[in-house]
Amino acid sequence: MISTAACRQILHLDMDAFYASVEQHDNPELAGRPVIVGGGSLRGVVSAASYEARRFGIHSAMPIATARRLCPEGFYLPVRMARYQQVSGRVFEIFERYTPLVEPLSLDEAFLDVSSSTRLFGNGVAIARRIKDEVRRETGLTVSAGVAASKLIAKIASDLDKPDGLTVVEPGREKEFLAPLPISRLWGAGPATCRELRLLGVEKIGDLCRLSLELLERKFGKLGSHLHRVAQGLDERPVEPGQGMKSVGHEDTFDRDLTDMNEIRRELFSLADRVGRRLRGYGTAGRTVTLKVKYSDFTVESRSRTLAEATDDGAELYRQALALLPKTKAGSRPVRLLGISVSSLENEQDLRQPSLLPPPPGRTKRRQVNQAVDAIKEKFGSTAILPGSFLKDQ
């Protein structure tokens, strides 16, 4: 018996080396060269690496210092988040031409349920090809696609033939598709779990299917029953529009440890401003503000507070971060990294629902000011408008 999930047509679409590809597109001289995004600080980490850079062993989250040792001739570029958001918006507009059921996972990947779109556009494979063609034509970038009857299989499939790949798994062949793949491909099979499974003789997903449910539950508890199920390709989770993004944030690692509180506050202002712009770019706002501090010994503290109403205003985020700062040891201990993130997100449509109560004084004006400042910074750069205190310090 084929489950109802087998009737679905799910796409997983994943932009290829997104940040680095945008940089190569915007600067044709970088085409075919190793490009590493996130290179603003020797103590930072790689945000993205082009496929040319990956041949040197460079990957996301690698320390920049390590990347520079592996590929000293690479092009190390700072993150241009506003530009990536702009391109991402264009890409998602293409996705939404084919279905309203688009679940974003990040700026550069999403699930699409196109089951109800086939009469207009053809089957899932035809739709994936159309989307790939339109993304390339309208943005100059490539996207890899997986087509299957479930989110689990579509996501694994999209990663098997990068870049610019298209992998299709027909309904009923999920178990056969998964069997030769390493167990690390499965959601929930992290490094520690994979080590434990290898002790049981499990290297491939097909090996996992030969273990009994009882054994896996005894060994791994609830995770064991999950692994038993997904190893057989069973996944009936729906595509949930707007449910992919849980938080929006930004963090910076500094070239030298910070001890001066005025400098720390300036860095927090910069972070809050960028997070506010990012929230507005996504059309969302959040109620829970989290301050992250990493010290010179690599220990980390996080402090959070939840607001009565969601905000996308950088000035408000800065005020909340300042209120959280005394709850950390910043100033008394050298600070290696600072970060601000916002969760408990609400989308712009929800924020604009009519209310019986008038908006608080100044909210509408503040939103208009933010929109104007965003437009100026988009055109002239992030330093086009700065607080007077910043200019005085400089």
CSV table of C-alpha atoms in Angstrom, one decimal:
chain,number,residue,atom,x,y,z
A,1,MET,CA,0.0,0.0,0.0
A,2,ILE,CA,1.4,3.4,-1.0
A,3,SER,CA,0.8,6.2,1.6
A,4,THR,CA,-0.9,9.4,0.8
A,5,ALA,CA,2.5,11.1,1.0
A,6,ALA,CA,3.5,9.2,-2.2
A,7,CYS,CA,0.9,11.2,-4.1
A,8,ARG,CA,2.6,14.5,-3.2
A,9,GLN,CA,5.2,16.2,-5.4
A,10,ILE,CA,7.7,18.0,-3.2
A,11,LEU,CA,10.7,20.0,-4.4
A,12,HIS,CA,13.7,21.0,-2.4
A,13,LEU,CA,15.5,23.9,-4.1
A,14,ASP,CA,19.0,24.9,-2.9
A,15,MET,CA,21.0,27.7,-4.4
A,16,ASP,CA,24.5,26.7,-5.2
A,17,ALA,CA,27.2,28.3,-3.0
A,18,PHE,CA,24.8,31.3,-2.8
A,19,TYR,CA,26.8,34.1,-1.2
A,20,ALA,CA,29.9,33.3,-3.2
A,21,SER,CA,27.9,32.9,-6.4
A,22,VAL,CA,26.4,36.3,-5.9
A,23,GLU,CA,29.8,37.8,-5.5
A,24,GLN,CA,31.0,36.0,-8.7
A,25,HIS,CA,28.0,37.2,-10.6
A,26,ASP,CA,28.4,40.8,-9.5
A,27,ASN,CA,32.1,40.8,-10.3
A,28,PRO,CA,32.8,38.7,-13.4
A,29,GLU,CA,36.5,38.9,-12.7
A,30,LEU,CA,35.9,36.4,-9.9
A,31,ALA,CA,34.3,33.8,-12.1
A,32,GLY,CA,36.1,30.5,-11.9
A,33,ARG,CA,38.2,31.7,-8.9
A,34,PRO,CA,38.2,30.6,-5.3
A,35,VAL,CA,35.9,33.1,-3.5
A,36,ILE,CA,35.5,32.9,0.3
A,37,VAL,CA,32.8,35.1,1.9
A,38,GLY,CA,33.3,36.1,5.5
A,39,GLY,CA,36.9,37.2,5.2
A,40,GLY,CA,36.6,40.5,7.1
A,41,SER,CA,38.5,39.2,10.2
A,42,LEU,CA,41.3,36.6,10.7
A,43,ARG,CA,39.3,35.4,13.7
A,44,GLY,CA,36.0,35.1,11.8
A,45,VAL,CA,34.6,32.1,10.1
A,46,VAL,CA,33.7,31.2,6.5
A,47,SER,CA,30.1,32.1,5.6
A,48,ALA,CA,30.3,30.6,2.1
A,49,ALA,CA,32.9,29.2,-0.3
A,50,SER,CA,32.7,28.9,-4.0
A,51,TYR,CA,33.1,25.5,-5.6
A,52,GLU,CA,36.6,26.5,-6.7
A,53,ALA,CA,37.5,27.3,-3.0
A,54,ARG,CA,35.9,24.0,-1.8
A,55,ARG,CA,38.5,22.1,-3.9
A,56,PHE,CA,41.1,23.4,-1.3
A,57,GLY,CA,39.1,21.8,1.5
A,58,ILE,CA,37.4,25.1,2.6
A,59,HIS,CA,33.8,24.9,3.9
A,60,SER,CA,31.3,26.9,5.8
A,61,ALA,CA,32.0,27.6,9.5
A,62,MET,CA,35.8,27.0,9.0
A,63,PRO,CA,37.9,29.6,10.7
A,64,ILE,CA,39.1,32.2,8.2
A,65,ALA,CA,42.7,31.7,9.5
A,66,THR,CA,42.5,28.0,8.5
A,67,ALA,CA,41.0,28.9,5.1
A,68,ARG,CA,43.8,31.4,4.4
A,69,ARG,CA,46.4,28.7,5.1
A,70,LEU,CA,44.6,26.2,2.8
A,71,CYS,CA,44.1,28.8,0.0
A,72,PRO,CA,46.3,31.9,0.4
A,73,GLU,CA,45.5,33.0,-3.2
A,74,GLY,CA,41.7,33.0,-2.6
A,75,PHE,CA,39.6,36.1,-2.7
A,76,TYR,CA,38.3,36.9,0.8
A,77,LEU,CA,35.3,39.1,0.8
A,78,PRO,CA,33.1,40.6,3.6
A,79,VAL,CA,29.4,39.5,3.9
A,80,ARG,CA,27.0,41.8,2.0
A,81,MET,CA,23.8,40.6,3.6
A,82,ALA,CA,21.6,43.3,2.1
A,83,ARG,CA,22.7,42.2,-1.4
A,84,TYR,CA,22.0,38.5,-0.6
A,85,GLN,CA,18.6,39.4,0.7
A,86,GLN,CA,17.8,41.3,-2.4
A,87,VAL,CA,18.7,38.4,-4.7
A,88,SER,CA,17.0,35.9,-2.4
A,89,GLY,CA,13.8,38.0,-2.7
A,90,ARG,CA,13.9,37.7,-6.5
A,91,VAL,CA,14.5,33.9,-6.3
A,92,PHE,CA,11.6,33.4,-3.9
A,93,GLU,CA,9.4,35.4,-6.2
A,94,ILE,CA,10.1,32.8,-8.9
A,95,PHE,CA,9.3,30.0,-6.5
A,96,GLU,CA,6.0,31.6,-5.6
A,97,ARG,CA,4.9,31.7,-9.3
A,98,TYR,CA,4.4,28.0,-9.1
A,99,THR,CA,2.8,27.4,-5.7
A,100,PRO,CA,1.9,29.4,-2.5
A,101,LEU,CA,3.2,26.4,-0.5
A,102,VAL,CA,6.8,27.6,-0.1
A,103,GLU,CA,8.6,26.8,3.2
A,104,PRO,CA,11.8,28.8,3.5
A,105,LEU,CA,14.7,27.2,5.3
A,106,SER,CA,17.1,30.1,4.8
A,107,LEU,CA,17.9,32.8,2.3
A,108,ASP,CA,19.0,30.2,-0.3
A,109,GLU,CA,16.8,27.1,0.1
A,110,ALA,CA,13.2,26.1,0.4
A,111,PHE,CA,10.6,23.3,0.2
A,112,LEU,CA,7.8,23.6,-2.4
A,113,ASP,CA,4.7,21.5,-2.5
A,114,VAL,CA,3.6,21.6,-6.2
A,115,SER,CA,1.1,18.8,-6.0
A,116,SER,CA,-1.8,21.2,-6.9
A,117,SER,CA,0.2,23.0,-9.6
A,118,THR,CA,0.7,20.1,-12.0
A,119,ARG,CA,-2.4,20.8,-14.2
A,120,LEU,CA,-1.0,24.3,-14.9
A,121,PHE,CA,2.7,23.6,-15.2
A,122,GLY,CA,3.3,19.8,-15.6
A,123,ASN,CA,4.6,17.4,-13.0
A,124,GLY,CA,7.2,18.1,-10.3
A,125,VAL,CA,10.1,17.4,-12.6
A,126,ALA,CA,8.8,19.8,-15.3
A,127,ILE,CA,8.2,22.5,-12.6
A,128,ALA,CA,11.7,22.0,-11.2
A,129,ARG,CA,13.2,22.5,-14.7
A,130,ARG,CA,11.2,25.6,-15.3
A,131,ILE,CA,12.3,27.1,-12.0
A,132,LYS,CA,15.9,26.3,-12.6
A,133,ASP,CA,15.7,27.9,-16.0
A,134,GLU,CA,14.0,31.1,-14.7
A,135,VAL,CA,16.4,31.5,-11.8
A,136,ARG,CA,19.4,31.2,-14.2
A,137,ARG,CA,17.8,33.6,-16.7
A,138,GLU,CA,16.7,36.2,-14.2
A,139,THR,CA,19.5,36.2,-11.6
A,140,GLY,CA,22.4,34.6,-13.4
A,141,LEU,CA,22.7,32.0,-10.6
A,142,THR,CA,22.1,28.2,-10.5
A,143,VAL,CA,19.9,26.2,-8.2
A,144,SER,CA,20.0,22.4,-7.5
A,145,ALA,CA,16.7,20.6,-7.1
A,146,GLY,CA,15.4,17.4,-5.5
A,147,VAL,CA,12.0,16.0,-6.5
A,148,ALA,CA,10.3,13.4,-4.4
A,149,ALA,CA,7.1,12.5,-2.5
A,150,SER,CA,8.5,13.8,0.8
A,151,LYS,CA,10.6,16.6,2.3
A,152,LEU,CA,13.2,14.1,3.7
A,153,ILE,CA,13.9,12.5,0.3
A,154,ALA,CA,13.7,15.8,-1.7
A,155,LYS,CA,16.3,17.4,0.5
A,156,ILE,CA,18.7,14.5,0.4
A,157,ALA,CA,18.2,14.3,-3.4
A,158,SER,CA,19.0,18.0,-4.0
A,159,ASP,CA,22.4,17.6,-2.5
A,160,LEU,CA,23.6,14.7,-4.6
A,161,ASP,CA,24.3,16.4,-7.9
A,162,LYS,CA,25.6,19.9,-7.1
A,163,PRO,CA,26.0,22.4,-8.6
A,164,ASP,CA,23.0,22.9,-11.0
A,165,GLY,CA,21.7,19.4,-10.4
A,166,LEU,CA,18.3,17.8,-10.7
A,167,THR,CA,17.7,14.5,-8.9
A,168,VAL,CA,14.3,12.7,-9.0
A,169,VAL,CA,13.2,9.9,-6.7
A,170,GLU,CA,10.0,8.2,-7.9
A,171,PRO,CA,7.3,7.3,-5.3
A,172,GLY,CA,7.9,3.8,-4.0
A,173,ARG,CA,11.6,3.8,-4.6
A,174,GLU,CA,12.6,5.8,-1.5
A,175,LYS,CA,14.1,2.9,0.4
A,176,GLU,CA,16.1,1.8,-2.7
A,177,PHE,CA,17.3,5.4,-3.2
A,178,LEU,CA,18.5,5.7,0.4
A,179,ALA,CA,20.1,2.2,0.9
A,180,PRO,CA,23.6,3.0,-0.6
A,181,LEU,CA,24.0,6.4,1.1
A,182,PRO,CA,26.0,6.9,4.2
A,183,ILE,CA,24.1,7.1,7.5
A,184,SER,CA,25.3,10.7,8.0
A,185,ARG,CA,22.8,11.7,5.3
A,186,LEU,CA,19.9,11.1,7.6
A,187,TRP,CA,18.3,13.9,9.7
A,188,GLY,CA,19.1,13.1,13.3
A,189,ALA,CA,22.2,11.1,12.6
A,190,GLY,CA,24.9,13.4,14.0
A,191,PRO,CA,28.5,12.5,14.5
A,192,ALA,CA,28.0,10.9,18.0
A,193,THR,CA,25.0,8.8,16.7
A,194,CYS,CA,26.9,7.7,13.6
A,195,ARG,CA,29.8,6.5,15.8
A,196,GLU,CA,27.4,4.4,17.9
A,197,LEU,CA,25.7,3.0,14.8
A,198,ARG,CA,29.1,2.0,13.3
A,199,LEU,CA,29.8,0.0,16.4
A,200,LEU,CA,26.6,-2.0,15.4
A,201,GLY,CA,28.0,-2.5,11.9
A,202,VAL,CA,25.9,0.2,10.3
A,203,GLU,CA,27.7,2.2,7.6
A,204,LYS,CA,25.0,2.7,5.0
A,205,ILE,CA,21.3,3.6,5.4
A,206,GLY,CA,20.5,0.2,4.0
A,207,ASP,CA,22.4,-1.4,6.9
A,208,LEU,CA,20.2,0.6,9.3
A,209,CYS,CA,17.1,-0.9,7.8
A,210,ARG,CA,18.2,-4.4,8.8
A,211,LEU,CA,18.3,-3.5,12.5
A,212,SER,CA,15.0,-4.1,14.4
A,213,LEU,CA,12.9,-1.3,15.8
A,214,GLU,CA,13.3,-2.8,19.3
A,215,LEU,CA,17.1,-2.7,19.2
A,216,LEU,CA,17.2,0.9,18.0
A,217,GLU,CA,14.7,2.0,20.6
A,218,ARG,CA,16.7,0.2,23.3
A,219,LYS,CA,19.9,1.8,22.1
A,220,PHE,CA,18.7,5.3,21.2
A,221,GLY,CA,15.3,5.8,22.8
A,222,LYS,CA,13.0,8.1,20.7
A,223,LEU,CA,15.8,8.8,18.3
A,224,GLY,CA,15.9,5.1,17.5
A,225,SER,CA,12.3,5.0,16.4
A,226,HIS,CA,12.9,8.1,14.3
A,227,LEU,CA,16.0,6.6,12.6
A,228,HIS,CA,14.1,3.4,11.9
A,229,ARG,CA,11.3,5.3,10.2
A,230,VAL,CA,13.4,7.7,8.1
A,231,ALA,CA,15.8,5.0,7.0
A,232,GLN,CA,12.9,3.5,5.1
A,233,GLY,CA,12.1,6.9,3.5
A,234,LEU,CA,8.9,7.5,5.6
A,235,ASP,CA,8.1,11.2,6.1
A,236,GLU,CA,4.7,12.7,5.8
A,237,ARG,CA,5.4,16.2,7.2
A,238,PRO,CA,3.6,18.9,5.2
A,239,VAL,CA,5.3,21.9,3.6
A,240,GLU,CA,4.5,24.8,5.9
A,241,PRO,CA,4.7,28.2,4.4
A,242,GLY,CA,6.5,30.8,6.5
A,243,GLN,CA,7.6,28.2,9.1
A,244,GLY,CA,11.2,27.8,8.1
A,245,MET,CA,12.8,30.8,9.8
A,246,LYS,CA,12.9,30.7,13.6
A,247,SER,CA,15.3,33.6,14.3
A,248,VAL,CA,17.2,36.4,12.6
A,249,GLY,CA,20.6,37.5,13.9
A,250,HIS,CA,24.1,38.5,13.3
A,251,GLU,CA,27.4,38.1,15.2
A,252,ASP,CA,30.9,39.5,14.8
A,253,THR,CA,34.3,38.0,15.8
A,254,PHE,CA,36.8,40.7,16.5
A,255,ASP,CA,40.5,40.8,15.3
A,256,ARG,CA,41.4,41.7,18.9
A,257,ASP,CA,39.6,41.1,22.2
A,258,LEU,CA,37.4,44.0,23.4
A,259,THR,CA,37.6,45.4,26.9
A,260,ASP,CA,36.5,49.0,26.6
A,261,MET,CA,32.8,49.3,27.2
A,262,ASN,CA,32.4,52.2,24.8
A,263,GLU,CA,33.8,50.1,22.1
A,264,ILE,CA,31.5,47.2,23.1
A,265,ARG,CA,28.5,49.5,23.0
A,266,ARG,CA,29.5,50.7,19.5
A,267,GLU,CA,29.7,47.2,18.2
A,268,LEU,CA,26.3,46.4,19.7
A,269,PHE,CA,24.8,49.4,17.9
A,270,SER,CA,26.3,48.2,14.6
A,271,LEU,CA,24.9,44.6,15.2
A,272,ALA,CA,21.5,45.9,16.2
A,273,ASP,CA,21.3,48.1,13.1
A,274,ARG,CA,22.2,45.2,10.8
A,275,VAL,CA,19.7,42.8,12.5
A,276,GLY,CA,16.9,45.4,12.2
A,277,ARG,CA,17.6,45.8,8.5
A,278,ARG,CA,17.7,42.1,8.1
A,279,LEU,CA,14.3,41.7,9.8
A,280,ARG,CA,12.8,44.4,7.7
A,281,GLY,CA,14.2,42.8,4.6
A,282,TYR,CA,12.5,39.5,5.5
A,283,GLY,CA,9.2,41.4,6.2
A,284,THR,CA,9.3,40.1,9.8
A,285,ALA,CA,9.7,41.2,13.4
A,286,GLY,CA,10.4,39.5,16.7
A,287,ARG,CA,9.6,39.7,20.4
A,288,THR,CA,12.6,37.9,22.0
A,289,VAL,CA,16.0,39.6,21.9
A,290,THR,CA,19.1,37.6,22.7
A,291,LEU,CA,22.6,38.9,23.4
A,292,LYS,CA,25.5,36.5,22.9
A,293,VAL,CA,28.9,37.1,24.3
A,294,LYS,CA,32.0,34.9,23.7
A,295,TYR,CA,35.0,35.6,25.8
A,296,SER,CA,38.7,35.2,25.0
A,297,ASP,CA,38.7,31.7,26.6
A,298,PHE,CA,35.9,30.7,24.2
A,299,THR,CA,33.3,30.4,26.9
A,300,VAL,CA,29.9,31.8,25.9
A,301,GLU,CA,27.1,33.6,27.7
A,302,SER,CA,23.6,34.3,26.3
A,303,ARG,CA,21.0,36.6,27.9
A,304,SER,CA,17.5,37.1,26.5
A,305,ARG,CA,14.4,39.2,27.2
A,306,THR,CA,10.9,39.0,25.6
A,307,LEU,CA,9.1,42.2,24.6
A,308,ALA,CA,5.4,42.9,24.8
A,309,GLU,CA,5.3,43.6,21.1
A,310,ALA,CA,7.4,42.5,18.2
A,311,THR,CA,9.9,44.9,16.7
A,312,ASP,CA,12.1,45.3,13.7
A,313,ASP,CA,13.7,48.5,14.8
A,314,GLY,CA,17.4,48.5,15.3
A,315,ALA,CA,17.3,51.3,17.9
A,316,GLU,CA,14.9,49.3,20.0
A,317,LEU,CA,17.1,46.2,19.6
A,318,TYR,CA,20.1,48.3,20.7
A,319,ARG,CA,18.2,49.5,23.8
A,320,GLN,CA,17.4,45.9,24.7
A,321,ALA,CA,21.0,44.7,24.1
A,322,LEU,CA,22.3,47.5,26.4
A,323,ALA,CA,19.8,46.4,29.1
A,324,LEU,CA,21.1,42.8,28.8
A,325,LEU,CA,24.8,43.8,28.8
A,326,PRO,CA,25.2,44.3,32.6
A,327,LYS,CA,24.0,40.7,33.1
A,328,THR,CA,27.1,39.5,31.3
A,329,LYS,CA,30.8,39.8,32.2
A,330,ALA,CA,31.6,42.0,29.2
A,331,GLY,CA,34.1,44.7,30.3
A,332,SER,CA,35.5,42.6,33.2
A,333,ARG,CA,36.5,39.8,30.8
A,334,PRO,CA,37.9,40.3,27.3
A,335,VAL,CA,35.3,39.8,24.6
A,336,ARG,CA,36.1,37.8,21.4
A,337,LEU,CA,32.6,37.8,19.8
A,338,LEU,CA,29.3,39.7,20.2
A,339,GLY,CA,26.0,38.7,18.7
A,340,ILE,CA,22.3,39.8,18.7
A,341,SER,CA,19.5,37.6,17.5
A,342,VAL,CA,15.7,38.0,17.5
A,343,SER,CA,13.2,35.1,17.7
A,344,SER,CA,9.5,34.6,18.4
A,345,LEU,CA,9.0,36.0,14.9
A,346,GLU,CA,5.8,37.5,13.3
A,347,ASN,CA,5.5,38.2,9.7
A,348,GLU,CA,4.7,41.6,8.3
A,349,GLN,CA,1.1,40.7,7.3
A,350,ASP,CA,0.3,39.8,10.9
A,351,LEU,CA,1.9,43.0,12.2
A,352,ARG,CA,-0.4,45.0,9.9
A,353,GLN,CA,-3.7,43.4,11.0
A,354,PRO,CA,-6.2,46.1,12.0
A,355,SER,CA,-6.4,46.7,15.8
A,356,LEU,CA,-9.0,48.5,17.9
A,357,LEU,CA,-6.2,50.3,19.7
A,358,PRO,CA,-4.2,53.1,18.0
A,359,PRO,CA,-0.5,52.4,17.5
A,360,PRO,CA,1.9,53.8,20.1
A,361,PRO,CA,3.0,57.3,19.4
A,362,GLY,CA,6.0,57.5,17.0
A,363,ARG,CA,5.8,53.9,15.8
A,364,THR,CA,4.5,54.8,12.3
A,365,LYS,CA,7.0,57.6,12.0
A,366,ARG,CA,9.9,55.4,13.2
A,367,ARG,CA,8.9,52.7,10.6
A,368,GLN,CA,9.0,55.4,7.8
A,369,VAL,CA,12.4,56.7,9.0
A,370,ASN,CA,13.8,53.1,9.0
A,371,GLN,CA,12.5,52.5,5.4
A,372,ALA,CA,14.1,55.7,4.2
A,373,VAL,CA,17.4,54.9,5.9
A,374,ASP,CA,17.3,51.3,4.4
A,375,ALA,CA,16.9,52.8,1.0
A,376,ILE,CA,19.8,55.2,1.4
A,377,LYS,CA,22.1,52.5,2.7
A,378,GLU,CA,21.1,50.1,0.0
A,379,LYS,CA,22.1,52.7,-2.6
A,380,PHE,CA,25.1,54.3,-1.0
A,381,GLY,CA,26.5,51.6,1.4
A,382,SER,CA,26.0,50.7,5.1
A,383,THR,CA,28.2,53.7,6.3
A,384,ALA,CA,26.2,56.3,4.4
A,385,ILE,CA,24.3,57.2,7.6
A,386,LEU,CA,25.9,56.9,11.0
A,387,PRO,CA,25.0,58.2,14.5
A,388,GLY,CA,26.8,61.4,15.4
A,389,SER,CA,28.7,59.6,18.2
A,390,PHE,CA,30.2,57.3,15.6
A,391,LEU,CA,31.5,60.2,13.5
A,392,LYS,CA,32.9,61.9,16.7
A,393,ASP,CA,34.8,58.8,17.6
A,394,GLN,CA,36.2,58.4,14.1
